[in-house]
């Protein structure tokens, strides 16, 4: 049952999101109460290999979104409670929480500041369809850890970043970004950890103005209950505009990592490669993102692990009211620098959905999810699988102050 502290916390978030921009002019403020009602069937709610438990789940998610904009400042916030009730296994009844705040501020004609904060309290090994206007991913926010959480546990996730972009000349920019990630687990078998990342980038447009190239420096510090590592990364970036609607971002680099273990194991120093490749196409009727990411992640043990991730996001308009969406993620994780692929773990999550817009602000969505976790290091019983089906009703009630 929801305790008093949680009620006060979410109430404060909702109220602050509403009153935060009241000093602005009336036309600058837009607030939208949201409500999502979801029925779900899950054939493996604990995501186990054996002793699978299936159930029907009802979710109710009230939320409030607030937008504020002036010529110099843009803010967007959203707070939501997701109440989940199980038809049979009512011991798993719970409340999840989600909050985000995005901001963009133009300090001068040459300088821009951006930032984002996300808080999510839910349970690991649960994928979600993008509901309640959760912000689209930015390139620098590619998540690598969700694919390597294997235990059903309450999780509190904090994500924040702040960036500064300065235009040196008409064709060159200098950027600095700080990012923070923290995962806290209720299950003692999972190791809590936090991560700090600092980026320094320089980019310059070529004569064609279709290409921007430049170096990127990155420092990462990751601290968990069982280990900590520092990594130093130098990469070359290239952004290419194929057309006005299609572009590609490439970030290829080398990384040196120093890892120490708190149980007395011998320190581990290693070299490795990093990669980020993101192809984006934006059209009037479709949006497509396809990409690949290679970097260090944090395993449930708290130690570093190599993670390769392929992802796809596709949204296609079929008619003016009917839309098809596809979300897919494929992870390969290995603790030994891929020296033996036979020990790697594979994780696939695919979610196709159909969304029908009943009105401008109300919609109904039908979605299906297939998830498989395949551990090649095991001799038998290597995989566990899960199927989920949703029907979701989404309602929005936009207003302007």
Tab-separated table of C-alpha atoms in Angstrom:
chain	number	residue	atom	x	y	z
A	1	UNK	CA	0.000	0.000	0.000
A	2	UNK	CA	1.212	3.478	-0.782
A	3	UNK	CA	2.736	5.064	2.350
A	4	UNK	CA	2.408	8.687	3.433
A	5	UNK	CA	5.889	9.688	2.266
A	6	UNK	CA	5.205	8.485	-1.259
A	7	UNK	CA	1.895	10.325	-1.341
A	8	UNK	CA	3.563	13.518	-0.194
A	9	UNK	CA	6.410	13.108	-2.704
A	10	UNK	CA	4.227	12.646	-5.747
A	11	UNK	CA	1.832	15.341	-4.586
A	12	UNK	CA	4.708	17.789	-4.242
A	13	UNK	CA	5.960	16.924	-7.708
A	14	UNK	CA	2.545	17.428	-9.281
A	15	UNK	CA	1.981	20.733	-7.501
A	16	UNK	CA	5.468	22.067	-8.195
A	17	UNK	CA	5.155	21.145	-11.845
A	18	UNK	CA	1.977	23.184	-12.001
A	19	UNK	CA	3.048	26.266	-10.082
A	20	UNK	CA	6.695	26.417	-11.205
A	21	UNK	CA	6.125	28.641	-14.241
A	22	UNK	CA	3.354	30.886	-12.861
A	23	UNK	CA	5.584	33.938	-13.168
A	24	UNK	CA	5.450	33.655	-16.945
A	25	UNK	CA	2.936	35.234	-19.235
A	26	UNK	CA	-0.298	33.313	-19.700
A	27	UNK	CA	0.381	32.139	-23.233
A	28	UNK	CA	3.603	30.449	-22.096
A	29	UNK	CA	2.034	27.768	-19.874
A	30	UNK	CA	0.342	24.554	-20.977
A	31	UNK	CA	-0.662	21.824	-18.545
A	32	UNK	CA	-2.138	18.467	-19.507
A	33	UNK	CA	-3.673	15.996	-17.044
A	34	UNK	CA	-3.193	12.479	-18.412
A	35	UNK	CA	-4.746	9.139	-17.628
A	36	UNK	CA	-3.730	5.715	-18.879
A	37	UNK	CA	-5.732	2.532	-18.195
A	38	UNK	CA	-4.018	-0.711	-19.194
A	39	UNK	CA	-5.038	-4.362	-19.162
A	40	UNK	CA	-2.156	-6.822	-19.540
A	41	UNK	CA	-1.595	-10.563	-19.748
A	42	UNK	CA	1.896	-11.755	-18.744
A	43	UNK	CA	2.808	-15.445	-19.042
A	44	UNK	CA	5.961	-15.188	-16.880
A	45	UNK	CA	5.642	-12.334	-14.402
A	46	UNK	CA	8.884	-13.194	-12.550
A	47	UNK	CA	10.794	-13.944	-15.779
A	48	UNK	CA	11.962	-17.373	-14.585
A	49	UNK	CA	13.160	-20.436	-16.500
A	50	UNK	CA	11.053	-22.836	-14.436
A	51	UNK	CA	7.982	-22.488	-12.238
A	52	UNK	CA	6.523	-19.823	-14.495
A	53	UNK	CA	3.626	-17.812	-13.128
A	54	UNK	CA	1.158	-16.071	-15.412
A	55	UNK	CA	-1.420	-13.461	-14.486
A	56	UNK	CA	-3.638	-10.633	-15.672
A	57	UNK	CA	-2.624	-7.151	-14.540
A	58	UNK	CA	-4.630	-3.934	-14.407
A	59	UNK	CA	-2.688	-0.647	-14.389
A	60	UNK	CA	-4.026	2.832	-13.713
A	61	UNK	CA	-1.651	5.741	-14.365
A	62	UNK	CA	-2.741	9.322	-13.636
A	63	UNK	CA	-0.180	11.957	-14.612
A	64	UNK	CA	0.361	15.651	-15.112
A	65	UNK	CA	2.472	17.213	-17.855
A	66	UNK	CA	3.457	20.892	-17.769
A	67	UNK	CA	5.090	22.857	-20.617
A	68	UNK	CA	6.543	26.342	-20.297
A	69	UNK	CA	8.162	28.294	-23.124
A	70	UNK	CA	9.555	31.752	-23.784
A	71	UNK	CA	11.938	33.008	-26.449
A	72	UNK	CA	14.909	31.989	-24.286
A	73	UNK	CA	13.677	29.230	-21.993
A	74	UNK	CA	11.817	25.955	-22.579
A	75	UNK	CA	10.745	23.598	-19.777
A	76	UNK	CA	8.793	20.350	-19.829
A	77	UNK	CA	7.874	18.239	-16.797
A	78	UNK	CA	5.813	15.117	-16.267
A	79	UNK	CA	4.933	13.228	-13.070
A	80	UNK	CA	3.016	9.981	-12.874
A	81	UNK	CA	1.938	7.223	-10.497
A	82	UNK	CA	1.351	3.767	-11.996
A	83	UNK	CA	-0.888	1.599	-9.821
A	84	UNK	CA	-0.600	-2.108	-10.693
A	85	UNK	CA	-3.060	-4.732	-9.477
A	86	UNK	CA	-2.706	-8.480	-10.172
A	87	UNK	CA	-5.785	-10.631	-10.630
A	88	UNK	CA	-4.368	-13.731	-8.874
A	89	UNK	CA	-0.902	-12.970	-7.486
A	90	UNK	CA	-2.003	-9.953	-5.461
A	91	UNK	CA	1.174	-10.085	-3.348
A	92	UNK	CA	2.802	-8.305	-6.293
A	93	UNK	CA	0.379	-5.358	-6.204
A	94	UNK	CA	2.382	-2.129	-6.104
A	95	UNK	CA	2.754	1.488	-7.166
A	96	UNK	CA	5.454	2.695	-9.579
A	97	UNK	CA	6.556	6.311	-9.927
A	98	UNK	CA	7.922	8.293	-12.857
A	99	UNK	CA	9.074	11.912	-13.128
A	100	UNK	CA	11.053	13.886	-15.667
A	101	UNK	CA	12.096	17.491	-16.106
A	102	UNK	CA	13.652	18.774	-19.343
A	103	UNK	CA	15.035	22.253	-19.886
A	104	UNK	CA	16.704	24.331	-22.560
A	105	UNK	CA	18.009	27.870	-22.074
A	106	UNK	CA	19.630	30.139	-24.659
A	107	UNK	CA	22.114	32.177	-22.644
A	108	UNK	CA	23.468	34.220	-25.564
A	109	UNK	CA	23.348	34.025	-29.346
A	110	UNK	CA	26.338	31.677	-29.172
A	111	UNK	CA	25.717	29.742	-25.978
A	112	UNK	CA	23.021	27.176	-25.200
A	113	UNK	CA	22.432	25.211	-21.982
A	114	UNK	CA	20.346	22.032	-21.777
A	115	UNK	CA	19.483	19.607	-19.013
A	116	UNK	CA	17.294	16.668	-18.046
A	117	UNK	CA	16.379	14.791	-14.891
A	118	UNK	CA	14.531	11.462	-14.756
A	119	UNK	CA	13.356	9.424	-11.785
A	120	UNK	CA	11.791	5.993	-12.153
A	121	UNK	CA	10.741	3.573	-9.447
A	122	UNK	CA	9.656	0.242	-10.883
A	123	UNK	CA	10.806	-3.383	-11.000
A	124	UNK	CA	13.734	-4.663	-13.035
A	125	UNK	CA	13.255	-7.229	-15.840
A	126	UNK	CA	10.105	-5.356	-16.860
A	127	UNK	CA	10.135	-3.621	-20.221
A	128	UNK	CA	7.574	-0.879	-20.840
A	129	UNK	CA	5.966	0.500	-23.922
A	130	UNK	CA	6.484	4.248	-24.228
A	131	UNK	CA	3.407	5.581	-22.499
A	132	UNK	CA	2.429	8.857	-20.859
A	133	UNK	CA	4.584	10.967	-23.180
A	134	UNK	CA	7.900	9.688	-21.871
A	135	UNK	CA	10.574	11.756	-23.687
A	136	UNK	CA	12.289	10.366	-26.756
A	137	UNK	CA	15.826	9.130	-26.235
A	138	UNK	CA	18.649	11.507	-26.948
A	139	UNK	CA	21.790	10.050	-28.484
A	140	UNK	CA	23.893	10.617	-25.362
A	141	UNK	CA	21.311	8.856	-23.199
A	142	UNK	CA	21.429	5.422	-24.786
A	143	UNK	CA	20.690	3.003	-21.934
A	144	UNK	CA	22.970	-0.026	-21.765
A	145	UNK	CA	22.078	-1.535	-18.404
A	146	UNK	CA	18.417	-2.667	-18.694
A	147	UNK	CA	19.451	-5.662	-20.791
A	148	UNK	CA	21.618	-7.132	-18.040
A	149	UNK	CA	19.237	-6.988	-15.091
A	150	UNK	CA	18.210	-10.578	-14.472
A	151	UNK	CA	16.450	-10.486	-11.092
A	152	UNK	CA	12.941	-9.366	-10.199
A	153	UNK	CA	13.580	-6.535	-7.769
A	154	UNK	CA	12.266	-3.098	-6.956
A	155	UNK	CA	14.555	-0.537	-8.573
A	156	UNK	CA	14.962	3.188	-8.146
A	157	UNK	CA	16.706	4.819	-11.101
A	158	UNK	CA	17.989	8.376	-11.231
A	159	UNK	CA	19.275	9.872	-14.493
A	160	UNK	CA	20.454	13.433	-14.976
A	161	UNK	CA	22.548	15.368	-17.418
A	162	UNK	CA	23.525	18.978	-18.034
A	163	UNK	CA	25.234	20.279	-21.149
A	164	UNK	CA	26.694	23.517	-22.445
A	165	UNK	CA	27.155	24.230	-26.157
A	166	UNK	CA	29.181	27.217	-27.353
A	167	UNK	CA	29.450	28.286	-31.009
A	168	UNK	CA	33.059	29.323	-31.589
A	169	UNK	CA	32.550	30.349	-35.225
A	170	UNK	CA	29.903	29.890	-37.891
A	171	UNK	CA	31.223	26.379	-38.575
A	172	UNK	CA	32.637	25.175	-35.235
A	173	UNK	CA	31.241	24.339	-31.776
A	174	UNK	CA	32.625	23.437	-28.377
A	175	UNK	CA	30.545	21.337	-26.006
A	176	UNK	CA	30.695	20.051	-22.435
A	177	UNK	CA	28.302	17.591	-20.819
A	178	UNK	CA	27.983	15.974	-17.407
A	179	UNK	CA	25.814	12.889	-16.837
A	180	UNK	CA	24.818	10.996	-13.723
A	181	UNK	CA	23.145	7.600	-13.375
A	182	UNK	CA	22.214	5.797	-10.179
A	183	UNK	CA	20.458	2.449	-9.690
A	184	UNK	CA	19.300	1.304	-6.245
A	185	UNK	CA	17.869	-2.214	-5.879
A	186	UNK	CA	15.726	-3.638	-3.111
A	187	UNK	CA	17.028	-7.173	-3.753
A	188	UNK	CA	20.348	-7.725	-1.949
A	189	UNK	CA	21.593	-9.980	-4.743
A	190	UNK	CA	21.801	-6.936	-7.034
A	191	UNK	CA	24.586	-4.461	-6.393
A	192	UNK	CA	23.626	-0.772	-6.195
A	193	UNK	CA	25.813	1.551	-8.240
A	194	UNK	CA	26.205	5.094	-9.512
A	195	UNK	CA	28.049	6.499	-12.518
A	196	UNK	CA	29.508	9.921	-13.367
A	197	UNK	CA	30.406	10.814	-16.960
A	198	UNK	CA	32.069	13.979	-18.274
A	199	UNK	CA	32.323	14.696	-22.016
A	200	UNK	CA	34.266	17.401	-23.856
A	201	UNK	CA	33.576	17.705	-27.594
A	202	UNK	CA	34.665	19.823	-30.520
A	203	UNK	CA	32.981	19.726	-33.927
A	204	UNK	CA	33.566	21.535	-37.188
A	205	UNK	CA	31.442	21.649	-40.326
A	206	UNK	CA	33.065	20.755	-43.631
A	207	UNK	CA	32.642	22.788	-46.818
A	208	UNK	CA	29.559	20.867	-47.917
A	209	UNK	CA	27.881	21.721	-44.581
A	210	UNK	CA	26.454	18.183	-44.703
A	211	UNK	CA	29.219	16.826	-42.489
A	212	UNK	CA	30.464	17.720	-39.027
A	213	UNK	CA	33.567	16.042	-37.593
A	214	UNK	CA	35.619	16.342	-34.447
A	215	UNK	CA	37.198	14.666	-31.402
A	216	UNK	CA	35.508	13.724	-28.140
A	217	UNK	CA	37.096	13.154	-24.725
A	218	UNK	CA	35.246	11.258	-21.985
A	219	UNK	CA	35.917	10.305	-18.393
A	220	UNK	CA	33.682	7.785	-16.590
A	221	UNK	CA	33.698	6.788	-12.953
A	222	UNK	CA	31.458	3.913	-11.839
A	223	UNK	CA	31.116	2.900	-8.186
A	224	UNK	CA	29.139	-0.107	-6.928
A	225	UNK	CA	28.890	-2.068	-3.697
A	226	UNK	CA	31.462	-4.570	-4.979
A	227	UNK	CA	33.740	-2.750	-7.429
A	228	UNK	CA	34.631	0.567	-8.994
A	229	UNK	CA	36.215	1.529	-12.275
A	230	UNK	CA	37.570	4.605	-14.055
A	231	UNK	CA	37.638	4.722	-17.843
A	232	UNK	CA	39.265	7.191	-20.226
A	233	UNK	CA	37.867	7.409	-23.733
A	234	UNK	CA	39.060	9.223	-26.863
A	235	UNK	CA	36.797	9.080	-29.915
A	236	UNK	CA	36.267	10.610	-33.334
A	237	UNK	CA	32.755	11.796	-34.207
A	238	UNK	CA	31.120	12.317	-37.577
A	239	UNK	CA	27.606	13.550	-38.281
A	240	UNK	CA	26.396	13.317	-41.886
A	241	UNK	CA	23.180	14.673	-43.410
A	242	UNK	CA	22.129	12.435	-46.306
A	243	UNK	CA	19.004	14.498	-46.936
A	244	UNK	CA	16.944	17.021	-45.002
A	245	UNK	CA	15.104	14.132	-43.338
A	246	UNK	CA	17.848	11.498	-42.921
A	247	UNK	CA	21.091	11.721	-40.952
A	248	UNK	CA	23.705	9.493	-39.330
A	249	UNK	CA	25.852	10.012	-36.240
A	250	UNK	CA	29.022	7.954	-35.754
A	251	UNK	CA	31.245	7.914	-32.679
A	252	UNK	CA	34.197	5.471	-32.755
A	253	UNK	CA	36.874	5.412	-30.065
A	254	UNK	CA	39.375	3.638	-27.846
A	255	UNK	CA	39.011	3.245	-24.083
A	256	UNK	CA	41.323	2.448	-21.193
A	257	UNK	CA	39.758	1.123	-17.975
A	258	UNK	CA	41.103	0.632	-14.453
A	259	UNK	CA	38.903	-1.520	-12.216
A	260	UNK	CA	39.389	-2.363	-8.534
A	261	UNK	CA	37.426	-4.906	-6.506
A	262	UNK	CA	36.385	-4.516	-2.882
A	263	UNK	CA	36.628	-8.230	-2.058
A	264	UNK	CA	40.403	-8.327	-2.539
A	265	UNK	CA	40.482	-9.660	-6.111
A	266	UNK	CA	43.375	-8.488	-8.268
A	267	UNK	CA	42.871	-5.151	-10.023
A	268	UNK	CA	42.038	-5.301	-13.725
A	269	UNK	CA	43.391	-2.796	-16.278
A	270	UNK	CA	42.310	-3.189	-19.887
A	271	UNK	CA	41.971	-1.545	-23.293
A	272	UNK	CA	38.836	-1.704	-25.375
A	273	UNK	CA	36.848	-0.053	-28.109
A	274	UNK	CA	33.667	2.034	-28.020
A	275	UNK	CA	31.150	2.724	-30.744
A	276	UNK	CA	27.903	4.601	-31.225
A	277	UNK	CA	26.177	4.563	-34.608
A	278	UNK	CA	22.737	6.125	-34.970
A	279	UNK	CA	20.768	6.395	-38.225
A	280	UNK	CA	17.713	8.654	-38.089
A	281	UNK	CA	15.009	9.315	-40.646
A	282	UNK	CA	12.161	11.766	-40.081
A	283	UNK	CA	9.268	11.943	-42.537
A	284	UNK	CA	5.724	13.254	-42.543
A	285	UNK	CA	4.302	9.753	-42.071
A	286	UNK	CA	7.147	7.878	-40.354
A	287	UNK	CA	9.997	8.138	-37.863
A	288	UNK	CA	12.850	5.617	-37.836
A	289	UNK	CA	15.857	5.235	-35.510
A	290	UNK	CA	18.313	2.359	-35.966
A	291	UNK	CA	21.570	2.086	-34.083
A	292	UNK	CA	24.401	0.185	-32.460
A	293	UNK	CA	26.182	0.878	-29.184
A	294	UNK	CA	29.317	-0.725	-27.721
A	295	UNK	CA	30.511	0.308	-24.254
A	296	UNK	CA	30.979	-0.781	-20.662
A	297	UNK	CA	27.927	-1.454	-18.531
A	298	UNK	CA	27.411	-2.600	-14.942
A	299	UNK	CA	26.293	-6.157	-14.262
A	300	UNK	CA	23.970	-7.104	-11.399
A	301	UNK	CA	27.122	-8.166	-9.518
A	302	UNK	CA	28.357	-4.562	-9.606
A	303	UNK	CA	31.321	-5.346	-11.870
A	304	UNK	CA	31.955	-3.924	-15.323
A	305	UNK	CA	30.697	-5.869	-18.300
A	306	UNK	CA	31.038	-5.348	-22.056
A	307	UNK	CA	27.691	-4.544	-23.626
A	308	UNK	CA	26.817	-4.444	-27.315
A	309	UNK	CA	23.341	-3.187	-28.114
A	310	UNK	CA	21.375	-3.054	-31.350
A	311	UNK	CA	18.162	-1.063	-31.238
A	312	UNK	CA	15.295	0.004	-33.473
A	313	UNK	CA	12.471	2.514	-33.016
A	314	UNK	CA	9.939	2.823	-35.837
A	315	UNK	CA	6.681	4.726	-35.962
A	316	UNK	CA	4.563	4.604	-39.107
A	317	UNK	CA	1.313	6.370	-39.891
A	318	UNK	CA	-1.087	3.991	-41.636
A	319	UNK	CA	-4.016	6.397	-41.811
A	320	UNK	CA	-4.716	9.752	-40.215
A	321	UNK	CA	-5.865	7.941	-37.068
A	322	UNK	CA	-4.063	4.579	-37.126
A	323	UNK	CA	-0.344	4.195	-36.313
A	324	UNK	CA	2.106	1.290	-36.103
A	325	UNK	CA	5.021	1.413	-33.637
A	326	UNK	CA	7.935	-0.974	-33.177
A	327	UNK	CA	10.492	-1.013	-30.370
A	328	UNK	CA	13.311	-3.558	-30.433
A	329	UNK	CA	16.461	-4.074	-28.346
A	330	UNK	CA	19.090	-6.810	-28.669
A	331	UNK	CA	21.948	-7.020	-26.137
A	332	UNK	CA	25.134	-9.081	-26.065
A	333	UNK	CA	26.933	-8.990	-22.710
A	334	UNK	CA	30.314	-10.530	-21.903
A	335	UNK	CA	32.669	-10.082	-18.957
A	336	UNK	CA	35.776	-11.246	-20.860
A	337	UNK	CA	36.168	-8.736	-23.699
A	338	UNK	CA	34.388	-11.143	-26.056
A	339	UNK	CA	37.375	-13.500	-25.862
A	340	UNK	CA	34.922	-16.378	-25.717
A	341	UNK	CA	31.550	-15.755	-27.295
A	342	UNK	CA	30.380	-19.084	-25.861
A	343	UNK	CA	30.128	-17.365	-22.454
A	344	UNK	CA	28.107	-14.376	-23.655
A	345	UNK	CA	24.536	-13.670	-22.666
A	346	UNK	CA	21.981	-12.639	-25.270
A	347	UNK	CA	18.877	-10.616	-24.495
A	348	UNK	CA	16.107	-9.715	-26.965
A	349	UNK	CA	13.018	-7.599	-26.354
A	350	UNK	CA	10.616	-6.776	-29.203
A	351	UNK	CA	7.427	-4.735	-28.807
A	352	UNK	CA	5.176	-4.066	-31.833
A	353	UNK	CA	1.997	-2.065	-31.227
A	354	UNK	CA	-0.966	-0.488	-32.987
A	355	UNK	CA	-2.339	2.859	-31.814
A	356	UNK	CA	-5.681	4.285	-32.864
A	357	UNK	CA	-6.304	7.958	-32.179
A	358	UNK	CA	-9.963	8.302	-31.236
A	359	UNK	CA	-9.697	12.089	-30.912
A	360	UNK	CA	-6.840	14.598	-30.924
A	361	UNK	CA	-6.056	13.785	-27.268
A	362	UNK	CA	-7.474	10.271	-26.697
A	363	UNK	CA	-6.126	6.999	-28.070
A	364	UNK	CA	-6.275	3.230	-27.656
A	365	UNK	CA	-3.218	1.014	-28.107
A	366	UNK	CA	-2.796	-2.748	-28.598
A	367	UNK	CA	0.712	-4.077	-27.971
A	368	UNK	CA	2.604	-7.366	-27.775
A	369	UNK	CA	6.023	-8.074	-26.253
A	370	UNK	CA	8.350	-11.035	-26.704
A	371	UNK	CA	11.414	-11.278	-24.448
A	372	UNK	CA	14.132	-13.939	-24.335
A	373	UNK	CA	17.270	-14.156	-22.215
A	374	UNK	CA	19.765	-16.733	-23.503
A	375	UNK	CA	22.870	-17.589	-21.455
A	376	UNK	CA	25.470	-19.400	-23.585
A	377	UNK	CA	27.676	-20.136	-20.547
A	378	UNK	CA	25.170	-22.717	-19.254
A	379	UNK	CA	25.181	-26.313	-20.424
A	380	UNK	CA	21.395	-26.697	-20.349
A	381	UNK	CA	18.287	-24.654	-19.591
A	382	UNK	CA	19.988	-21.735	-21.277
A	383	UNK	CA	16.967	-19.595	-22.027
A	384	UNK	CA	13.978	-18.019	-20.347
A	385	UNK	CA	11.157	-16.442	-22.305
A	386	UNK	CA	8.174	-14.211	-21.735
A	387	UNK	CA	5.123	-13.091	-23.727
A	388	UNK	CA	2.985	-10.086	-22.825
A	389	UNK	CA	-0.118	-8.542	-24.379
A	390	UNK	CA	-1.490	-5.074	-23.548
A	391	UNK	CA	-4.546	-3.064	-24.342
A	392	UNK	CA	-4.124	0.539	-23.237
A	393	UNK	CA	-6.478	3.507	-23.218
A	394	UNK	CA	-4.752	6.917	-23.138
A	395	UNK	CA	-6.558	10.145	-22.320
A	396	UNK	CA	-5.199	13.688	-22.377
A	397	UNK	CA	-6.894	16.898	-21.251
A	398	UNK	CA	-4.710	19.819	-22.378
A	399	UNK	CA	-5.258	23.295	-20.943
A	400	UNK	CA	-3.564	26.666	-21.287
A	401	UNK	CA	-3.158	29.212	-18.524
